[in-house]
PDB file of C-alpha atoms in Angstrom:
ATOM      1  CA  MET A   9      -0.270  -0.001   0.219  1.00  0.00           C
ATOM      2  CA  GLU A  10       2.940   1.955  -0.668  1.00  0.00           C
ATOM      3  CA  GLU A  11       0.412   4.585  -3.164  1.00  0.00           C
ATOM      4  CA  PHE A  12      -1.944   4.768   0.429  1.00  0.00           C
ATOM      5  CA  LEU A  13       1.019   5.459   2.395  1.00  0.00           C
ATOM      6  CA  ASN A  14       2.343   8.420  -0.272  1.00  0.00           C
ATOM      7  CA  TRP A  15      -1.426  10.481  -0.155  1.00  0.00           C
ATOM      8  CA  LEU A  16      -1.574   9.900   3.594  1.00  0.00           C
ATOM      9  CA  ASN A  17       1.208  12.446   3.416  1.00  0.00           C
ATOM     10  CA  GLN A  18      -0.170  14.482   1.676  1.00  0.00           C
ATOM     11  CA  ASN A  19      -2.678  15.052   3.824  1.00  0.00           C
ATOM     12  CA  THR A  20      -1.608  18.270   5.977  1.00  0.00           C
ATOM     13  CA  ASN A  21      -4.614  17.670   8.731  1.00  0.00           C
ATOM     14  CA  LEU A  22      -2.806  14.529  10.504  1.00  0.00           C
ATOM     15  CA  LEU A  23       0.005  14.729  12.903  1.00  0.00           C
ATOM     16  CA  PRO A  24       2.891  11.843  11.126  1.00  0.00           C
ATOM     17  CA  ARG A  25       2.202  10.065  14.384  1.00  0.00           C
ATOM     18  CA  SER A  26      -1.239   9.000  12.855  1.00  0.00           C
ATOM     19  CA  LYS A  27       0.381   9.139   9.632  1.00  0.00           C
ATOM     20  CA  THR A  28       2.437   6.279  10.502  1.00  0.00           C
ATOM     21  CA  GLN A  29      -0.148   4.453  13.222  1.00  0.00           C
ATOM     22  CA  TYR A  30      -2.782   4.615   9.983  1.00  0.00           C
ATOM     23  CA  ASN A  31      -0.465   2.408   7.788  1.00  0.00           C
ATOM     24  CA  LYS A  32       0.730   0.287  10.266  1.00  0.00           C
ATOM     25  CA  VAL A  33      -3.068  -0.630  10.799  1.00  0.00           C
ATOM     26  CA  ILE A  34      -3.383  -0.630   6.874  1.00  0.00           C
ATOM     27  CA  ASP A  35      -0.374  -2.410   6.222  1.00  0.00           C
ATOM     28  CA  GLN A  36      -1.189  -5.569   9.115  1.00  0.00           C
ATOM     29  CA  PHE A  37      -4.803  -5.670   7.249  1.00  0.00           C
ATOM     30  CA  ILE A  38      -3.803  -6.642   3.767  1.00  0.00           C
ATOM     31  CA  HIS A  39      -1.530  -9.560   4.866  1.00  0.00           C
ATOM     32  CA  ARG A  40      -4.399 -11.121   7.092  1.00  0.00           C
ATOM     33  CA  TYR A  41      -6.802 -10.401   4.231  1.00  0.00           C
ATOM     34  CA  HIS A  42      -5.770  -9.098   0.856  1.00  0.00           C
ATOM     35  CA  ALA A  43      -9.624  -8.223  -0.241  1.00  0.00           C
ATOM     36  CA  VAL A  44     -10.872  -4.814   1.169  1.00  0.00           C
ATOM     37  CA  THR A  45     -14.580  -5.241   2.080  1.00  0.00           C
ATOM     38  CA  ILE A  46     -16.367  -3.688   4.471  1.00  0.00           C
ATOM     39  CA  GLU A  47     -16.977  -7.464   5.992  1.00  0.00           C
ATOM     40  CA  ASN A  48     -13.125  -7.803   6.441  1.00  0.00           C
ATOM     41  CA  ILE A  49     -12.496  -4.672   8.192  1.00  0.00           C
ATOM     42  CA  ASN A  50     -15.599  -5.212  10.789  1.00  0.00           C
ATOM     43  CA  ARG A  51     -13.758  -8.751  11.275  1.00  0.00           C
ATOM     44  CA  PHE A  52     -10.531  -7.141  11.866  1.00  0.00           C
ATOM     45  CA  LEU A  53     -11.010  -3.805  14.351  1.00  0.00           C
ATOM     46  CA  VAL A  54     -13.578  -6.682  16.835  1.00  0.00           C
ATOM     47  CA  GLU A  55     -10.095  -8.778  16.440  1.00  0.00           C
ATOM     48  CA  LYS A  56      -7.970  -6.148  17.502  1.00  0.00           C
ATOM     49  CA  ASN A  57     -10.562  -4.012  19.804  1.00  0.00           C
ATOM     50  CA  ILE A  58      -8.302  -0.943  19.235  1.00  0.00           C
ATOM     51  CA  SER A  59     -10.488   2.375  19.418  1.00  0.00           C
ATOM     52  CA  PHE A  60      -7.551   4.426  17.081  1.00  0.00           C
ATOM     53  CA  TYR A  61      -7.877   1.798  14.090  1.00  0.00           C
ATOM     54  CA  LYS A  62     -11.157   3.310  13.187  1.00  0.00           C
ATOM     55  CA  PHE A  63     -10.591   6.183  12.150  1.00  0.00           C
ATOM     56  CA  ALA A  64      -7.217   4.871   9.552  1.00  0.00           C
ATOM     57  CA  PHE A  65     -10.414   3.285   7.807  1.00  0.00           C
ATOM     58  CA  PHE A  66     -12.070   6.277   7.144  1.00  0.00           C
ATOM     59  CA  TYR A  67      -8.626   7.323   5.732  1.00  0.00           C
ATOM     60  CA  LEU A  68      -8.258   4.557   3.780  1.00  0.00           C
ATOM     61  CA  LEU A  69     -11.924   4.635   2.705  1.00  0.00           C
ATOM     62  CA  LYS A  70     -11.760   8.102   1.510  1.00  0.00           C
ATOM     63  CA  PHE A  71      -8.540   6.746  -0.519  1.00  0.00           C
ATOM     64  CA  LEU A  72     -10.146   4.512  -1.807  1.00  0.00           C
ATOM     65  CA  ASP A  73     -13.653   6.328  -3.255  1.00  0.00           C
ATOM     66  CA  MET A  74     -15.305   4.098  -0.788  1.00  0.00           C
ATOM     67  CA  LYS A  75     -16.164   7.003   1.499  1.00  0.00           C
ATOM     68  CA  ASN A  76     -19.618   6.406   1.344  1.00  0.00           C
ATOM     69  CA  GLU A  77     -19.323   3.088   3.070  1.00  0.00           C
ATOM     70  CA  TYR A  78     -17.384   4.148   5.586  1.00  0.00           C
ATOM     71  CA  ILE A  79     -21.416   4.331   7.848  1.00  0.00           C
ATOM     72  CA  ASN A  80     -21.710   0.745   7.838  1.00  0.00           C
ATOM     73  CA  ILE A  81     -18.054  -0.361   9.645  1.00  0.00           C
ATOM     74  CA  ASN A  82     -19.390  -1.073  13.495  1.00  0.00           C
ATOM     75  CA  LYS A  83     -18.944   0.840  16.366  1.00  0.00           C
ATOM     76  CA  ILE A  84     -16.405  -0.544  18.406  1.00  0.00           C
ATOM     77  CA  ARG A  85     -17.134  -1.474  22.007  1.00  0.00           C
ATOM     78  CA  LYS A  86     -13.850  -1.474  24.374  1.00  0.00           C
ATOM     79  CA  LEU A  87     -14.984  -3.614  27.401  1.00  0.00           C
ATOM     80  CA  PRO A  88     -14.575  -2.807  30.329  1.00  0.00           C
ATOM     81  CA  LYS A  89     -11.382  -4.515  31.789  1.00  0.00           C
ATOM     82  CA  LYS A  90     -12.193  -6.761  35.541  1.00  0.00           C
ATOM     83  CA  ARG A  91     -11.560  -5.726  38.472  1.00  0.00           C
ATOM     84  CA  TYR A  92     -11.238  -8.346  40.652  1.00  0.00           C
ATOM     85  CA  GLY A  93     -11.318  -7.800  44.121  1.00  0.00           C
ATOM     86  CA  VAL A  94      -9.326  -8.466  47.225  1.00  0.00           C
ATOM     87  CA  TYR A  95     -10.024 -10.060  49.962  1.00  0.00           C
ATOM     88  CA  VAL A  96      -8.505  -9.963  53.282  1.00  0.00           C
ATOM     89  CA  ASP A  97      -9.779 -11.626  57.199  1.00  0.00           C
ATOM     90  CA  ALA A  98     -11.824  -8.585  59.449  1.00  0.00           C
ATOM     91  CA  ASP A  99      -8.488  -8.713  61.651  1.00  0.00           C
ATOM     92  CA  LYS A 100      -6.299  -7.799  58.644  1.00  0.00           C
ATOM     93  CA  ILE A 101      -9.140  -4.761  57.047  1.00  0.00           C
ATOM     94  CA  LYS A 102      -9.438  -3.673  61.587  1.00  0.00           C
ATOM     95  CA  GLN A 103      -5.537  -2.499  61.770  1.00  0.00           C
ATOM     96  CA  MET A 104      -6.460  -0.997  58.596  1.00  0.00           C
ATOM     97  CA  PHE A 105      -8.226   1.637  60.995  1.00  0.00           C
ATOM     98  CA  GLN A 106      -5.173   2.388  63.007  1.00  0.00           C
ATOM     99  CA  HIS A 107      -3.462   4.081  59.826  1.00  0.00           C
ATOM    100  CA  ILE A 108      -6.767   5.865  58.880  1.00  0.00           C
ATOM    101  CA  ASN A 109      -6.195   9.937  60.095  1.00  0.00           C
ATOM    102  CA  THR A 110      -8.785  11.957  58.696  1.00  0.00           C
ATOM    103  CA  PRO A 111     -12.083  11.692  60.862  1.00  0.00           C
ATOM    104  CA  GLU A 112     -15.274  11.024  58.583  1.00  0.00           C
ATOM    105  CA  PHE A 113     -13.377   8.881  57.030  1.00  0.00           C
ATOM    106  CA  PHE A 114     -12.638   6.793  59.705  1.00  0.00           C
ATOM    107  CA  VAL A 115     -16.233   6.860  61.067  1.00  0.00           C
ATOM    108  CA  VAL A 116     -17.379   5.861  57.109  1.00  0.00           C
ATOM    109  CA  ALA A 117     -14.784   2.981  56.349  1.00  0.00           C
ATOM    110  CA  MET A 118     -16.452   1.280  59.671  1.00  0.00           C
ATOM    111  CA  ILE A 119     -19.813   1.050  58.224  1.00  0.00           C
ATOM    112  CA  GLN A 120     -18.434   0.106  55.325  1.00  0.00           C
ATOM    113  CA  PHE A 121     -17.179  -2.278  57.049  1.00  0.00           C
ATOM    114  CA  LEU A 122     -19.905  -3.448  59.977  1.00  0.00           C
ATOM    115  CA  THR A 123     -22.229  -3.270  57.023  1.00  0.00           C
ATOM    116  CA  GLY A 124     -21.274  -3.035  53.402  1.00  0.00           C
ATOM    117  CA  CYS A 125     -22.566  -0.135  52.425  1.00  0.00           C
ATOM    118  CA  ARG A 126     -21.390   1.682  48.946  1.00  0.00           C
ATOM    119  CA  SER A 127     -18.827   5.126  49.766  1.00  0.00           C
ATOM    120  CA  GLN A 128     -20.564   7.507  48.336  1.00  0.00           C
ATOM    121  CA  ASP A 129     -23.863   6.466  49.693  1.00  0.00           C
ATOM    122  CA  VAL A 130     -22.764   7.008  53.333  1.00  0.00           C
ATOM    123  CA  LEU A 131     -20.511   9.638  52.635  1.00  0.00           C
ATOM    124  CA  GLY A 132     -24.333  11.587  51.474  1.00  0.00           C
ATOM    125  CA  LEU A 133     -25.622   9.938  54.293  1.00  0.00           C
ATOM    126  CA  THR A 134     -27.508  13.409  56.109  1.00  0.00           C
ATOM    127  CA  LYS A 135     -27.717  13.652  59.636  1.00  0.00           C
ATOM    128  CA  ASP A 136     -31.855  13.225  59.920  1.00  0.00           C
ATOM    129  CA  HIS A 137     -31.585   9.839  57.831  1.00  0.00           C
ATOM    130  CA  ILE A 138     -29.154   7.991  60.847  1.00  0.00           C
ATOM    131  CA  ILE A 139     -31.434   7.483  63.244  1.00  0.00           C
ATOM    132  CA  ILE A 140     -31.238   6.591  67.580  1.00  0.00           C
ATOM    133  CA  LYS A 141     -32.237   3.399  68.235  1.00  0.00           C
ATOM    134  CA  ALA A 142     -32.370   1.923  72.153  1.00  0.00           C
ATOM    135  CA  ASP A 143     -30.257  -0.817  70.449  1.00  0.00           C
ATOM    136  CA  GLY A 144     -28.801   0.747  68.003  1.00  0.00           C
ATOM    137  CA  VAL A 145     -28.118   2.868  64.412  1.00  0.00           C
ATOM    138  CA  THR A 146     -31.062   2.666  61.825  1.00  0.00           C
ATOM    139  CA  LEU A 147     -29.053   4.535  58.568  1.00  0.00           C
ATOM    140  CA  HIS A 148     -31.857   4.964  56.129  1.00  0.00           C
ATOM    141  CA  LEU A 149     -29.162   5.129  52.619  1.00  0.00           C
ATOM    142  CA  VAL A 150     -29.874   6.569  49.028  1.00  0.00           C
ATOM    143  CA  VAL A 151     -29.249   4.084  46.542  1.00  0.00           C
ATOM    144  CA  LYS A 152     -28.028   3.036  43.107  1.00  0.00           C
ATOM    145  CA  GLY A 153     -31.268   4.180  40.782  1.00  0.00           C
ATOM    146  CA  MET A 154     -32.781   6.481  43.974  1.00  0.00           C
ATOM    147  CA  ARG A 155     -33.599   3.351  45.446  1.00  0.00           C
ATOM    148  CA  GLU A 156     -33.985   3.290  49.256  1.00  0.00           C
ATOM    149  CA  HIS A 157     -31.663   0.995  51.436  1.00  0.00           C
ATOM    150  CA  THR A 158     -32.221   0.814  55.320  1.00  0.00           C
ATOM    151  CA  VAL A 159     -29.468  -0.734  57.293  1.00  0.00           C
ATOM    152  CA  ALA A 160     -29.317  -1.581  60.908  1.00  0.00           C
ATOM    153  CA  ILE A 161     -25.561  -1.291  63.653  1.00  0.00           C
ATOM    154  CA  PRO A 162     -26.215  -2.314  67.356  1.00  0.00           C
ATOM    155  CA  PHE A 163     -25.089  -1.046  70.083  1.00  0.00           C
ATOM    156  CA  PRO A 164     -21.444  -0.835  70.885  1.00  0.00           C
ATOM    157  CA  GLU A 165     -20.936  -0.103  67.332  1.00  0.00           C
ATOM    158  CA  ALA A 166     -22.736   1.805  66.877  1.00  0.00           C
ATOM    159  CA  LYS A 167     -22.095   3.830  69.918  1.00  0.00           C
ATOM    160  CA  LEU A 168     -19.119   5.664  66.910  1.00  0.00           C
ATOM    161  CA  ILE A 169     -21.305   7.394  64.647  1.00  0.00           C
ATOM    162  CA  VAL A 170     -23.919   7.979  68.248  1.00  0.00           C
ATOM    163  CA  ASP A 171     -20.499  10.350  69.526  1.00  0.00           C
ATOM    164  CA  PHE A 172     -19.018  11.683  65.753  1.00  0.00           C
ATOM    165  CA  THR A 173     -22.273  11.962  64.404  1.00  0.00           C
ATOM    166  CA  ARG A 174     -23.837  14.369  68.343  1.00  0.00           C
ATOM    167  CA  ASN A 175     -22.670  17.989  66.535  1.00  0.00           C
ATOM    168  CA  LYS A 176     -22.043  17.833  63.415  1.00  0.00           C
ATOM    169  CA  GLY A 177     -24.052  19.432  60.660  1.00  0.00           C
ATOM    170  CA  GLU A 178     -26.340  17.863  57.509  1.00  0.00           C
ATOM    171  CA  TYR A 179     -23.872  16.295  56.027  1.00  0.00           C
ATOM    172  CA  PRO A 180     -21.419  14.087  58.652  1.00  0.00           C
ATOM    173  CA  PHE A 181     -19.142  12.763  56.936  1.00  0.00           C
ATOM    174  CA  LEU A 182     -18.449  14.811  54.183  1.00  0.00           C
ATOM    175  CA  ARG A 183     -15.439  17.298  54.940  1.00  0.00           C
ATOM    176  CA  GLY A 184     -15.749  20.991  53.461  1.00  0.00           C
ATOM    177  CA  LYS A 185     -18.663  22.933  52.042  1.00  0.00           C
ATOM    178  CA  GLN A 186     -19.369  23.288  48.401  1.00  0.00           C
ATOM    179  CA  HIS A 187     -22.317  23.884  47.275  1.00  0.00           C
ATOM    180  CA  ASP A 188     -22.681  21.418  44.241  1.00  0.00           C
ATOM    181  CA  ILE A 189     -23.389  18.473  46.092  1.00  0.00           C
ATOM    182  CA  THR A 190     -22.556  16.114  44.093  1.00  0.00           C
ATOM    183  CA  LYS A 191     -19.178  17.592  43.587  1.00  0.00           C
ATOM    184  CA  TRP A 192     -19.313  17.393  47.093  1.00  0.00           C
ATOM    185  CA  ILE A 193     -19.303  13.534  47.044  1.00  0.00           C
ATOM    186  CA  THR A 194     -17.443  12.908  44.374  1.00  0.00           C
ATOM    187  CA  ASN A 195     -14.289  15.200  46.178  1.00  0.00           C
ATOM    188  CA  ASN A 196     -15.228  13.581  49.442  1.00  0.00           C
ATOM    189  CA  TYR A 197     -15.357  10.418  47.947  1.00  0.00           C
ATOM    190  CA  ASN A 198     -11.381  10.913  46.092  1.00  0.00           C
ATOM    191  CA  TYR A 199      -9.779  11.787  48.784  1.00  0.00           C
ATOM    192  CA  TYR A 200     -10.859   9.506  50.934  1.00  0.00           C
ATOM    193  CA  TYR A 201     -10.135   6.657  48.264  1.00  0.00           C
ATOM    194  CA  ARG A 202      -6.986   7.269  48.400  1.00  0.00           C
ATOM    195  CA  GLU A 203      -6.405   8.123  52.141  1.00  0.00           C
ATOM    196  CA  ILE A 204      -8.549   3.699  52.464  1.00  0.00           C
ATOM    197  CA  LYS A 205      -5.915   2.987  49.751  1.00  0.00           C
ATOM    198  CA  ARG A 206      -2.950   4.502  52.054  1.00  0.00           C
ATOM    199  CA  ALA A 207      -4.115   3.202  55.312  1.00  0.00           C
ATOM    200  CA  SER A 208      -4.003  -0.799  53.088  1.00  0.00           C
ATOM    201  CA  GLU A 209      -0.539  -0.265  51.991  1.00  0.00           C
ATOM    202  CA  ALA A 210       0.759   0.641  55.712  1.00  0.00           C
ATOM    203  CA  ILE A 211      -0.398  -2.593  56.385  1.00  0.00           C
ATOM    204  CA  GLY A 212       0.834  -4.483  52.758  1.00  0.00           C
ATOM    205  CA  ILE A 213      -2.530  -4.432  51.322  1.00  0.00           C
ATOM    206  CA  HIS A 214      -1.737  -4.406  47.822  1.00  0.00           C
ATOM    207  CA  GLY A 215      -4.974  -3.294  45.267  1.00  0.00           C
ATOM    208  CA  PHE A 216      -7.600  -2.696  48.130  1.00  0.00           C
ATOM    209  CA  ARG A 217     -10.242  -0.189  47.125  1.00  0.00           C
ATOM    210  CA  THR A 218     -13.006   1.344  48.795  1.00  0.00           C
ATOM    211  CA  HIS A 219     -15.248  -1.287  46.818  1.00  0.00           C
ATOM    212  CA  ASP A 220     -13.457  -4.118  48.493  1.00  0.00           C
ATOM    213  CA  PHE A 221     -15.168  -3.621  52.281  1.00  0.00           C
ATOM    214  CA  ARG A 222     -18.770  -4.424  50.154  1.00  0.00           C
ATOM    215  CA  ARG A 223     -16.695  -7.870  48.685  1.00  0.00           C
ATOM    216  CA  ASN A 224     -15.200  -8.480  51.341  1.00  0.00           C
ATOM    217  CA  PHE A 225     -19.026  -7.730  53.755  1.00  0.00           C
ATOM    218  CA  ALA A 226     -20.858 -10.380  51.398  1.00  0.00           C
ATOM    219  CA  SER A 227     -17.338 -13.259  50.999  1.00  0.00           C
ATOM    220  CA  ASP A 228     -17.643 -13.335  54.637  1.00  0.00           C
ATOM    221  CA  VAL A 229     -21.562 -13.471  55.916  1.00  0.00           C
ATOM    222  CA  TYR A 230     -21.504 -16.040  52.703  1.00  0.00           C
ATOM    223  CA  SER A 231     -18.596 -18.045  54.600  1.00  0.00           C
ATOM    224  CA  GLY A 232     -21.146 -17.983  57.547  1.00  0.00           C
ATOM    225  CA  LYS A 233     -24.723 -19.131  55.775  1.00  0.00           C
ATOM    226  CA  LYS A 234     -23.997 -19.855  52.743  1.00  0.00           C
ATOM    227  CA  ASP A 235     -27.591 -17.328  52.544  1.00  0.00           C
ATOM    228  CA  ILE A 236     -27.146 -15.720  49.387  1.00  0.00           C
ATOM    229  CA  PHE A 237     -30.827 -14.236  49.754  1.00  0.00           C
ATOM    230  CA  LEU A 238     -29.614 -13.035  52.905  1.00  0.00           C
ATOM    231  CA  ILE A 239     -27.030 -11.647  50.977  1.00  0.00           C
ATOM    232  CA  GLN A 240     -28.905  -9.426  48.065  1.00  0.00           C
ATOM    233  CA  GLN A 241     -31.080  -8.279  51.115  1.00  0.00           C
ATOM    234  CA  LEU A 242     -27.766  -6.855  53.553  1.00  0.00           C
ATOM    235  CA  LEU A 243     -26.132  -5.269  50.353  1.00  0.00           C
ATOM    236  CA  GLY A 244     -29.707  -3.649  49.353  1.00  0.00           C
ATOM    237  CA  HIS A 245     -29.066  -5.485  44.846  1.00  0.00           C
ATOM    238  CA  GLN A 246     -32.405  -5.361  43.173  1.00  0.00           C
ATOM    239  CA  SER A 247     -30.595  -8.764  41.437  1.00  0.00           C
ATOM    240  CA  ILE A 248     -29.432 -11.638  42.764  1.00  0.00           C
ATOM    241  CA  GLU A 249     -26.985 -11.914  39.516  1.00  0.00           C
ATOM    242  CA  THR A 250     -25.370  -9.397  40.851  1.00  0.00           C
ATOM    243  CA  THR A 251     -24.957 -10.586  44.499  1.00  0.00           C
ATOM    244  CA  ALA A 252     -22.907 -13.641  42.795  1.00  0.00           C
ATOM    245  CA  ARG A 253     -20.734 -11.852  40.743  1.00  0.00           C
ATOM    246  CA  TYR A 254     -19.780 -10.229  44.915  1.00  0.00           C
ATOM    247  CA  LEU A 255     -19.487 -14.428  46.349  1.00  0.00           C
ATOM    248  CA  GLN A 256     -17.729 -15.501  42.051  1.00  0.00           C
ATOM    249  CA  ASP A 257     -14.652 -15.748  43.933  1.00  0.00           C
ATOM    250  CA  ILE A 258     -15.029 -17.347  47.254  1.00  0.00           C
ATOM    251  CA  ARG A 259     -17.541 -19.682  45.922  1.00  0.00           C
ATOM    252  CA  SER A 260     -14.267 -20.331  43.663  1.00  0.00           C
ATOM    253  CA  GLU A 261     -12.252 -20.342  46.860  1.00  0.00           C
ATOM    254  CA  GLU A 262     -14.013 -23.308  48.316  1.00  0.00           C
ATOM    255  CA  ALA A 263     -14.603 -25.605  45.079  1.00  0.00           C
ATOM    256  CA  SER A 264     -10.956 -25.487  44.287  1.00  0.00           C
ATOM    257  CA  LYS A 265     -10.044 -26.525  47.499  1.00  0.00           C
ATOM    258  CA  LYS A 266     -13.118 -29.040  47.995  1.00  0.00           C
ATOM    259  CA  ALA A 267     -12.291 -31.037  44.440  1.00  0.00           C
ATOM    260  CA  ILE A 268      -8.021 -30.473  46.185  1.00  0.00           C
ATOM    261  CA  GLU A 269      -9.422 -32.143  49.677  1.00  0.00           C
ATOM    262  CA  GLU A 270     -12.514 -34.352  48.411  1.00  0.00           C
ATOM    263  CA  PHE A 271      -9.881 -35.772  45.372  1.00  0.00           C
ATOM    264  CA  ARG A 272      -6.657 -35.129  45.674  1.00  0.00           C
ATOM    265  CA  ARG A 273      -5.809 -35.830  49.560  1.00  0.00           C
TER     266      ARG A 273
END
């Protein structure tokens, strides 16, 4: 495709780096498929799954006077990289709390540990949604889909929440002040995320994220109760399939251990 490269080099709107990349893409394509058809282009794009490759074919089709065919090229949907949870025992997580220096974030982390709630849902709690009762504290959270989800924390664990929120304002777990509540929660989440990352690394746990409190809660309850419907209720999942994904890692691990114990000993 030397003619294509010469034609591409005449395009003053493209950076030299882009011209080189596009030429390499087309060269790979021609070596593999030989014939320039929309079917072959789509097959090549699915195999490679790299978004900028599509732009190389825009210029190739333009060069071949087939520009109108560009609309028939399929969109490349980049699949997100799956990140598995980090599972550690409860005692190890408790050690992490010793390295959380921000009082608000200490309480948020404790609530996540005790209930499996999402960090943003806890950060956005208003004081009137924290109900103090004789036997503990009830949190009325607004979760994904603007649904309500209620969790109860008994005493003595609830005492930490009661003492901390006693003299706090409308949003007891948010630091600073912003008029836009969404930005306020997002900014605090970013600070919280970094503090949890730092605290976990301080005790030798790498890759632990705020959502891993939720995953660990689910796996601990499953290990003790083996009741997926109970976990669905505790986490506030609408779908049992969502709960099953949380438990996939722990169940796979248990299945591997059981297989060795039963068939390899």
